[in-house]
């Protein structure tokens, strides 16, 4: 894919429900702020230099964050690093 | 064209719908915040020095950002770099 | 567990009511802002470097802070360090 | 003229509609935020030192910015540099 | 006591009304923002390093600041240093 | 006069309407934000050190800024430097 | 008196109306924001180091600023330095 995020942003592909269950992370229904999971597909130069994330990192992020985008027929999410809660290693 | 942006701004020409489809980026109808695409036509000195963008860069930006302007009969958008989500390379 | 917080965040497991009573910390019913207790299960690199918290630290935090998450069937809370009021040593 | 702006400010004389058309910049009627044009008549010391603007610079600025002032019978606008979108060279 | 505040926080025990009167500080009934008094029982590392407060310092603080907490059957207040108006020496 | 402003403040005496007309500055009735004129009577140490203003400087300032004060029977205005739009030299 | 302000704060005793008139400062009734006068009784270490104020300084401050406190039967005001408009020398 040829999308390159700018600033403190990463491009993330959401995990399917099935995959999510397999990885052992389930968001409780009564959560105040439901986190979601995905896979990092691209990082800005700034974010890559910090070395905490790479293409393929599994990330957890807050529900109402980011911007939806469809690239070559597939849906993605552009997220700011500050909206990423953590990684699943 | 003789327009030179100031501060952290760039001048962007929006992509036509047809071009957008060809490039493979489609914004989903149910997106919370729909990104849009365009081509950088001019950069401020500040932005040029940072080296991440140049005249001709294809950029994706959030929908309600920027200021519309018509220069020599053509419509453009003046955008702040922080409102650019990424580039299509 | 394989969750790694990002930024100024820690992963916390809430203390059961019984444990809380045993530790001697009880939150008054008429408190303006009720603190809660838990155990740190994971720290971001940033937080670990500061050296004030470690896996196993007992922390007190304000009630409406953090994000709930369920990892491998267990509920946790992702909290920012600024929302931690103190530690029980 | 003997007015000297302070801080990050410039004194601007608005362009007449006719001049604006001749210069090739026309603001679309349906613009979200209509930019306007003018000529820089005076700069603060701070702004002069930055070297991006000078007396005579043609500037484009957002509509609801600045303070109106009449000096020796003529109307001007006092604008902050951050409200200038760009220059026409 | 084994509570250790984090960040710019201190643990404070409120003074009894009788003690307060004895110390000579009385808050007027018609005060816009009523200060209250107490004794510092624990300080974070950050606050201790600044050297302006120590365990035993008598402090005056604004009324609606801090978080109530009960430790080993006794009520305390966790306060940020910026909410402390002064000390009684 | 023995009033000394603190911080980024100056003491200003408003110009009479007659004086204002003579100096050639007239504020248009339909102005969005009407500037006013006056003479600097005292400066804080901070402002004096910056060297852009002195006792006697004629200043233009935005209408709803500053604090009115009467000193030895005469009305003045205490203004922050950031609220001064410029000087008349 | 044994009260020591913390941070950017000073302890101020309000001037009586009679004293205020004698000093020549009268606040106009139609003032947008009425300043008040008082005498500095104690300073924090931070403020003392800056050297612009001392015990005994006559200060002018904006009306709705500060916290009322009664110390040994007398009313005082705890004010932040940024709320002091100037001094009467």
PDB file of C-alpha atoms in Angstrom, chain B:
ATOM      1  CA  UNK B   1       0.579  30.441  -9.924  1.00  0.00           C
ATOM      2  CA  UNK B   2       1.839  33.204  -7.689  1.00  0.00           C
ATOM      3  CA  UNK B   3       0.228  32.358  -4.320  1.00  0.00           C
ATOM      4  CA  UNK B   4       2.679  31.619  -1.481  1.00  0.00           C
ATOM      5  CA  UNK B   5       1.227  30.184   1.763  1.00  0.00           C
ATOM      6  CA  UNK B   6       2.385  31.561   5.131  1.00  0.00           C
ATOM      7  CA  UNK B   7       3.097  29.727   8.409  1.00  0.00           C
ATOM      8  CA  UNK B   8       2.323  26.009   8.545  1.00  0.00           C
ATOM      9  CA  UNK B   9       0.117  26.150   5.424  1.00  0.00           C
ATOM     10  CA  UNK B  10      -0.033  24.561   1.962  1.00  0.00           C
ATOM     11  CA  UNK B  11      -2.192  25.328  -1.097  1.00  0.00           C
ATOM     12  CA  UNK B  12      -4.062  22.246  -2.311  1.00  0.00           C
ATOM     13  CA  UNK B  13      -6.073  21.518  -5.468  1.00  0.00           C
ATOM     14  CA  UNK B  14      -8.856  19.001  -4.793  1.00  0.00           C
ATOM     15  CA  UNK B  15      -8.856  15.809  -6.855  1.00  0.00           C
ATOM     16  CA  UNK B  16     -11.839  15.217  -9.153  1.00  0.00           C
ATOM     17  CA  UNK B  17     -14.070  12.300  -8.152  1.00  0.00           C
ATOM     18  CA  UNK B  18     -12.867  10.261 -11.199  1.00  0.00           C
ATOM     19  CA  UNK B  19      -9.218  10.721 -10.360  1.00  0.00           C
ATOM     20  CA  UNK B  20      -9.909   9.763  -6.790  1.00  0.00           C
ATOM     21  CA  UNK B  21     -11.472   6.474  -7.779  1.00  0.00           C
ATOM     22  CA  UNK B  22      -8.589   5.663 -10.102  1.00  0.00           C
ATOM     23  CA  UNK B  23      -6.056   6.201  -7.316  1.00  0.00           C
ATOM     24  CA  UNK B  24      -7.831   3.582  -5.259  1.00  0.00           C
ATOM     25  CA  UNK B  25      -8.828   5.775  -2.300  1.00  0.00           C
ATOM     26  CA  UNK B  26     -12.542   5.797  -1.572  1.00  0.00           C
ATOM     27  CA  UNK B  27     -14.050   7.316   1.510  1.00  0.00           C
ATOM     28  CA  UNK B  28     -16.735   5.096   3.073  1.00  0.00           C
ATOM     29  CA  UNK B  29     -20.174   6.749   3.242  1.00  0.00           C
ATOM     30  CA  UNK B  30     -20.586   5.941   6.882  1.00  0.00           C
ATOM     31  CA  UNK B  31     -17.228   7.435   7.909  1.00  0.00           C
ATOM     32  CA  UNK B  32     -17.287   9.497  11.116  1.00  0.00           C
ATOM     33  CA  UNK B  33     -14.946  12.076   9.601  1.00  0.00           C
ATOM     34  CA  UNK B  34     -14.530  11.825   5.827  1.00  0.00           C
ATOM     35  CA  UNK B  35     -11.021  12.444   4.505  1.00  0.00           C
ATOM     36  CA  UNK B  36     -10.546  14.117   1.137  1.00  0.00           C
ATOM     37  CA  UNK B  37      -7.701  14.107  -1.374  1.00  0.00           C
ATOM     38  CA  UNK B  38      -5.783  16.714  -3.327  1.00  0.00           C
ATOM     39  CA  UNK B  39      -2.498  17.793  -4.852  1.00  0.00           C
ATOM     40  CA  UNK B  40      -0.111  20.264  -3.174  1.00  0.00           C
ATOM     41  CA  UNK B  41       0.334  23.291  -5.467  1.00  0.00           C
ATOM     42  CA  UNK B  42       2.376  25.584  -3.156  1.00  0.00           C
ATOM     43  CA  UNK B  43       4.063  25.389   0.269  1.00  0.00           C
ATOM     44  CA  UNK B  44       5.157  28.018   2.760  1.00  0.00           C
ATOM     45  CA  UNK B  45       8.901  28.359   3.358  1.00  0.00           C
ATOM     46  CA  UNK B  46       8.478  26.725   6.784  1.00  0.00           C
ATOM     47  CA  UNK B  47       6.755  23.662   5.349  1.00  0.00           C
ATOM     48  CA  UNK B  48       9.169  23.351   2.415  1.00  0.00           C
ATOM     49  CA  UNK B  49      12.136  23.269   4.833  1.00  0.00           C
ATOM     50  CA  UNK B  50      10.655  20.304   6.751  1.00  0.00           C
ATOM     51  CA  UNK B  51      11.039  18.257   3.546  1.00  0.00           C
ATOM     52  CA  UNK B  52       8.023  15.951   4.022  1.00  0.00           C
ATOM     53  CA  UNK B  53       5.908  17.595   1.332  1.00  0.00           C
ATOM     54  CA  UNK B  54       6.625  19.110  -2.098  1.00  0.00           C
ATOM     55  CA  UNK B  55       4.694  20.602  -5.027  1.00  0.00           C
ATOM     56  CA  UNK B  56       2.874  17.627  -6.511  1.00  0.00           C
ATOM     57  CA  UNK B  57       2.468  15.619  -3.277  1.00  0.00           C
ATOM     58  CA  UNK B  58      -0.880  13.810  -3.134  1.00  0.00           C
ATOM     59  CA  UNK B  59      -2.393  14.507   0.302  1.00  0.00           C
ATOM     60  CA  UNK B  60      -5.345  13.180   2.319  1.00  0.00           C
ATOM     61  CA  UNK B  61      -7.035  15.669   4.686  1.00  0.00           C
ATOM     62  CA  UNK B  62      -9.996  15.808   7.055  1.00  0.00           C
ATOM     63  CA  UNK B  63     -13.287  17.120   5.572  1.00  0.00           C
ATOM     64  CA  UNK B  64     -14.007  20.301   7.502  1.00  0.00           C
ATOM     65  CA  UNK B  65     -10.529  21.762   7.452  1.00  0.00           C
ATOM     66  CA  UNK B  66      -9.009  24.609   5.454  1.00  0.00           C
ATOM     67  CA  UNK B  67     -10.164  27.766   3.657  1.00  0.00           C
ATOM     68  CA  UNK B  68     -11.545  27.846   0.105  1.00  0.00           C
ATOM     69  CA  UNK B  69      -9.996  30.311  -2.349  1.00  0.00           C
ATOM     70  CA  UNK B  70     -10.350  30.885  -6.121  1.00  0.00           C
ATOM     71  CA  UNK B  71      -7.125  31.883  -7.904  1.00  0.00           C
ATOM     72  CA  UNK B  72      -7.214  32.792 -11.642  1.00  0.00           C
ATOM     73  CA  UNK B  73     -10.591  31.114 -12.012  1.00  0.00           C
ATOM     74  CA  UNK B  74      -9.702  27.842 -10.289  1.00  0.00           C
ATOM     75  CA  UNK B  75     -10.753  26.683  -6.801  1.00  0.00           C
ATOM     76  CA  UNK B  76      -8.143  25.724  -4.210  1.00  0.00           C
ATOM     77  CA  UNK B  77      -7.968  24.978  -0.507  1.00  0.00           C
ATOM     78  CA  UNK B  78      -5.472  26.521   1.963  1.00  0.00           C
ATOM     79  CA  UNK B  79      -4.690  23.872   4.613  1.00  0.00           C
ATOM     80  CA  UNK B  80      -2.555  23.694   7.741  1.00  0.00           C
ATOM     81  CA  UNK B  81      -0.035  20.829   7.764  1.00  0.00           C
ATOM     82  CA  UNK B  82      -1.574  19.506  11.021  1.00  0.00           C
ATOM     83  CA  UNK B  83      -4.824  18.901   9.078  1.00  0.00           C
ATOM     84  CA  UNK B  84      -3.075  16.671   6.535  1.00  0.00           C
ATOM     85  CA  UNK B  85      -3.540  13.015   7.543  1.00  0.00           C
ATOM     86  CA  UNK B  86      -1.007  11.540   5.119  1.00  0.00           C
ATOM     87  CA  UNK B  87       0.342  11.333   1.586  1.00  0.00           C
ATOM     88  CA  UNK B  88      -0.288   8.890  -1.278  1.00  0.00           C
ATOM     89  CA  UNK B  89       3.080   8.052  -2.817  1.00  0.00           C
TER      90      UNK B  89
END
